[in-house]
Amino acid sequence: MRKYNFLLIVSLVISVVSFAQVSTDAKMNSFIDGLMKKMTMEEKLGQLNLPGSGDIVTGQASSSDIGKKIREGKVGGLFNIKGVEKIRAVQEIAVTQSRLKIPLIFGMDVIHGYQTVFPIPLGLSATWDMKLIEQSARIAAVEATADGICWNFSPMVDIARDPRWGRVSEGNGEDPYLGSQIARAMVRGYQGKDLALNNTMMACVKHYALYGAAEAGRDYNTTDMSRIRMFNEYLQPYKAAIDEGVGSVMTSFNEVDGIPATANKWLMTDLLRTQWGFKGFVVTDYTAINEMSNHGLGDLKTVSALALKAGVDMDMVGEGFLTTLAQSLKEGKISLKQIDAACRRILVAKYQLGLFEDPFRYCDINRSKTEIFSTAHRKTAREIAAQSFVLLKNQQNVLPLKKTGTVAVIGPLADNKSNMPGTWSVAADFTKATSVLTGLKEVAGSNVKFLYAKGSNLDADSMYEERATMFGKTLNRDSRPADVMLKEAVEVASQSDVILAVLGESAEMTGEASSRSEIGIPKLQQDLLKELLKTGKPVVLVLFTGRPLTLSWEDKNVPAILNVWFGGTETGYAVADVIFGDVNPSGKLPSTFPQNVGQVPLYYNHKNTGRPLPEGKWFQKFVSNYLDVSNDPLYPFGYGLSYSTFTYSDIKISNLSPKGNQQIKASVTVTNSGSFSGMEVVQLYIRDIVGTVTRPVKELKGFQKIALKPGESKTVSFDITPEDLKFYNNELKYAWEEGEFQIMIGGNSRDTKSVKINWAK
Ligand code: BGC
């Protein structure tokens, strides 16, 4: 009886909730129906138009070119316009001076924080901490919405296995499972539970699809892959964002199956909407429609019509929709229904954001004064940055340093603020970032004496340095000859007890249009490092990078390497926290670091081939390997050291021969066998040993980050069900197949304990 009552209440609650949803939807639909009835064709096309905002100076919105277009109803939204006053001014034009007073939507690339900048996404991923990642997105949304922005061109979830591609820095690395978890966490963080709140924003998952698979790692290059690889590997994180309810999707520049994504109906409609049930709107990437003429698909009118028909709703910057769709409609090349559908989706997004109710919802000047770059946000950013650092090597426990003695801090990135936030930090105020040198000084206290020398420029080639330090991220190129700088650095270093060599990439050596064909530390800096090592002092390489680098020489010769990516505005403090041991590093690589660039693409979840090299071997004739380098990575996916050490017990399995939909438990006991409290990311991998299609040698299927005191042990258990065994088969059906599986658990993808099970249907 009690159970009956409970069920009754549950079903009543469900019906009330769904009734409320239906009535909210009905209200919205009738509002939008009414509005659309009043709209002219030009006004409808205006909603599909997302022009660049140009350089609107505060106070000049009304007289600007954009102001005129907004008044004429030819603009649906603006992006990368910064500052709540400016945004309020243009919104005012839209809602007071345009005929139908439709509010604008304001977008921005808030990729890893707004003014409080968090680590670059690849660094965030190295935390393997979904709560922290969600929190970073939440703070980014709080700050951006306090400054007028309600739509975010993030998360970027493109799987990337080629570190030559500069945009690996903006994504979550090489793994579909980790990437999917992060995609979800970011969408939750940005969108919260209610998009209409004044501190939540609409997310935009990008770049749909396969942008990370550009041939040769050259940005914007051709992409081509089988459907089975797409579904099993590259598409998963986009789908995860859709499943989490992301409000919008951005197209990618590349082609998919020979058709640019932006005109690809299979991708934009059949898969995205019909199969995956996406209900939001699709925006192009920057001038992606226009660029389809270069791809060879026809003139602007033709490609604009193709994009609309494929399922694209909003045209970023190129104005192909605005200027050609009316003519295409007259010629019968597109239908009114297609234009209406796109227009409706944009209006729905604005409605969901609460813009019709209050177009100034995100323009609260008081919030912008108190909620941006707050002490609390910066504190979180510092903590997250420290969690993102990956200790790659620590011979004879050079690290952590004691807070005494003399420390030489050397290198072109040691005393620099503007590069700390990393690529895509459009809202950052670089002057507020903390350099490594400043952070070290403040954290260490007065018992440590710091000596500093720049030691070298970023690169010997000044033109290269110029290309790699754009957008105000200068390294203040030193005009002294290289040998003079080197000599000074060696002199300074000789007076120290320990040397911190702060080297690597500049912020803009990764990011958009920053592909590299060599992916080492620039030679000039390597030369500096060699000279520093010759002093005989212990050297710690504090490495800045936005991509996996080739570090074979450094790994062989430098006693300690701490990879700090680009940690955001609080980088300096976070580096100091880890260097002096206030925080024990726990980051794990979300991407494989190759030994050399010739091994690329190198990723842990590869296939076995018909002629695999036996594990631990190299070289064998007529098997899949190289003459000049082993198949091993330098640092495998999931790798990262700690100041402590963790030992793993053998795996315990609750049932070695499960059947059907049973659930089994795989457990290990992890012990902190060192002398520091620390955190460890325990990783579960599964190999499907026999399949109807070839299967990867291992796939990440779960992970848990645990904290352990010295001597402490914890048992970590993973529940495994057939859901974890599913994959897309040759008919692209998502299903599992019975047979043998290898269950692996460890602290990285290479060093695992393993056990075999047999799972029957
Ligand atoms: C990038 C996108 C970005 C857009 C708007 C494009 O060049 O590919 O990632 O969101 O610009 O700034």
PDB file of C-alpha atoms and ligand atoms in Angstrom, residues 79-80 109 153 167 206-207 250 253 285-286 316 424 512, ligand 1:
ATOM      1  CA  PHE A  79      30.377  38.235 -30.811  1.00  0.00           C
ATOM      2  CA  ASN A  80      33.633  39.103 -29.139  1.00  0.00           C
ATOM      3  CA  ASP A 109      35.172  32.629 -26.931  1.00  0.00           C
ATOM      4  CA  PHE A 153      31.829  29.253 -28.063  1.00  0.00           C
ATOM      5  CA  ARG A 167      44.629  23.556 -31.490  1.00  0.00           C
ATOM      6  CA  LYS A 206      32.643  22.831 -31.413  1.00  0.00           C
ATOM      7  CA  HIS A 207      33.951  22.174 -33.988  1.00  0.00           C
ATOM      8  CA  MET A 250      29.429  25.160 -34.182  1.00  0.00           C
ATOM      9  CA  PHE A 253      36.060  24.270 -41.254  1.00  0.00           C
ATOM     10  CA  ASP A 285      32.584  28.805 -37.683  1.00  0.00           C
ATOM     11  CA  TYR A 286      34.083  32.157 -38.748  1.00  0.00           C
ATOM     12  CA  MET A 316      29.184  33.770 -38.517  1.00  0.00           C
ATOM     13  CA  TRP A 424      42.429  31.992 -26.417  1.00  0.00           C
ATOM     14  CA  GLU A 512      44.447  28.523 -33.970  1.00  0.00           C
TER      15      GLU A 512
HETATM   16  C1  BGC B   1      37.530  29.621 -34.455  1.00  0.00           C
HETATM   17  C2  BGC B   1      36.426  29.298 -33.466  1.00  0.00           C
HETATM   18  C3  BGC B   1      35.966  30.546 -32.759  1.00  0.00           C
HETATM   19  C4  BGC B   1      35.558  31.578 -33.792  1.00  0.00           C
HETATM   20  C5  BGC B   1      35.017  32.850 -33.182  1.00  0.00           C
HETATM   21  C6  BGC B   1      37.179  30.794 -35.327  1.00  0.00           C
HETATM   22  O1  BGC B   1      38.278  31.217 -36.068  1.00  0.00           O
HETATM   23  O2  BGC B   1      37.806  28.479 -35.236  1.00  0.00           O
HETATM   24  O3  BGC B   1      36.873  28.342 -32.560  1.00  0.00           O
HETATM   25  O4  BGC B   1      34.917  30.243 -31.894  1.00  0.00           O
HETATM   26  O5  BGC B   1      36.674  31.884 -34.596  1.00  0.00           O
HETATM   27  O6  BGC B   1      35.985  33.595 -32.574  1.00  0.00           O
END
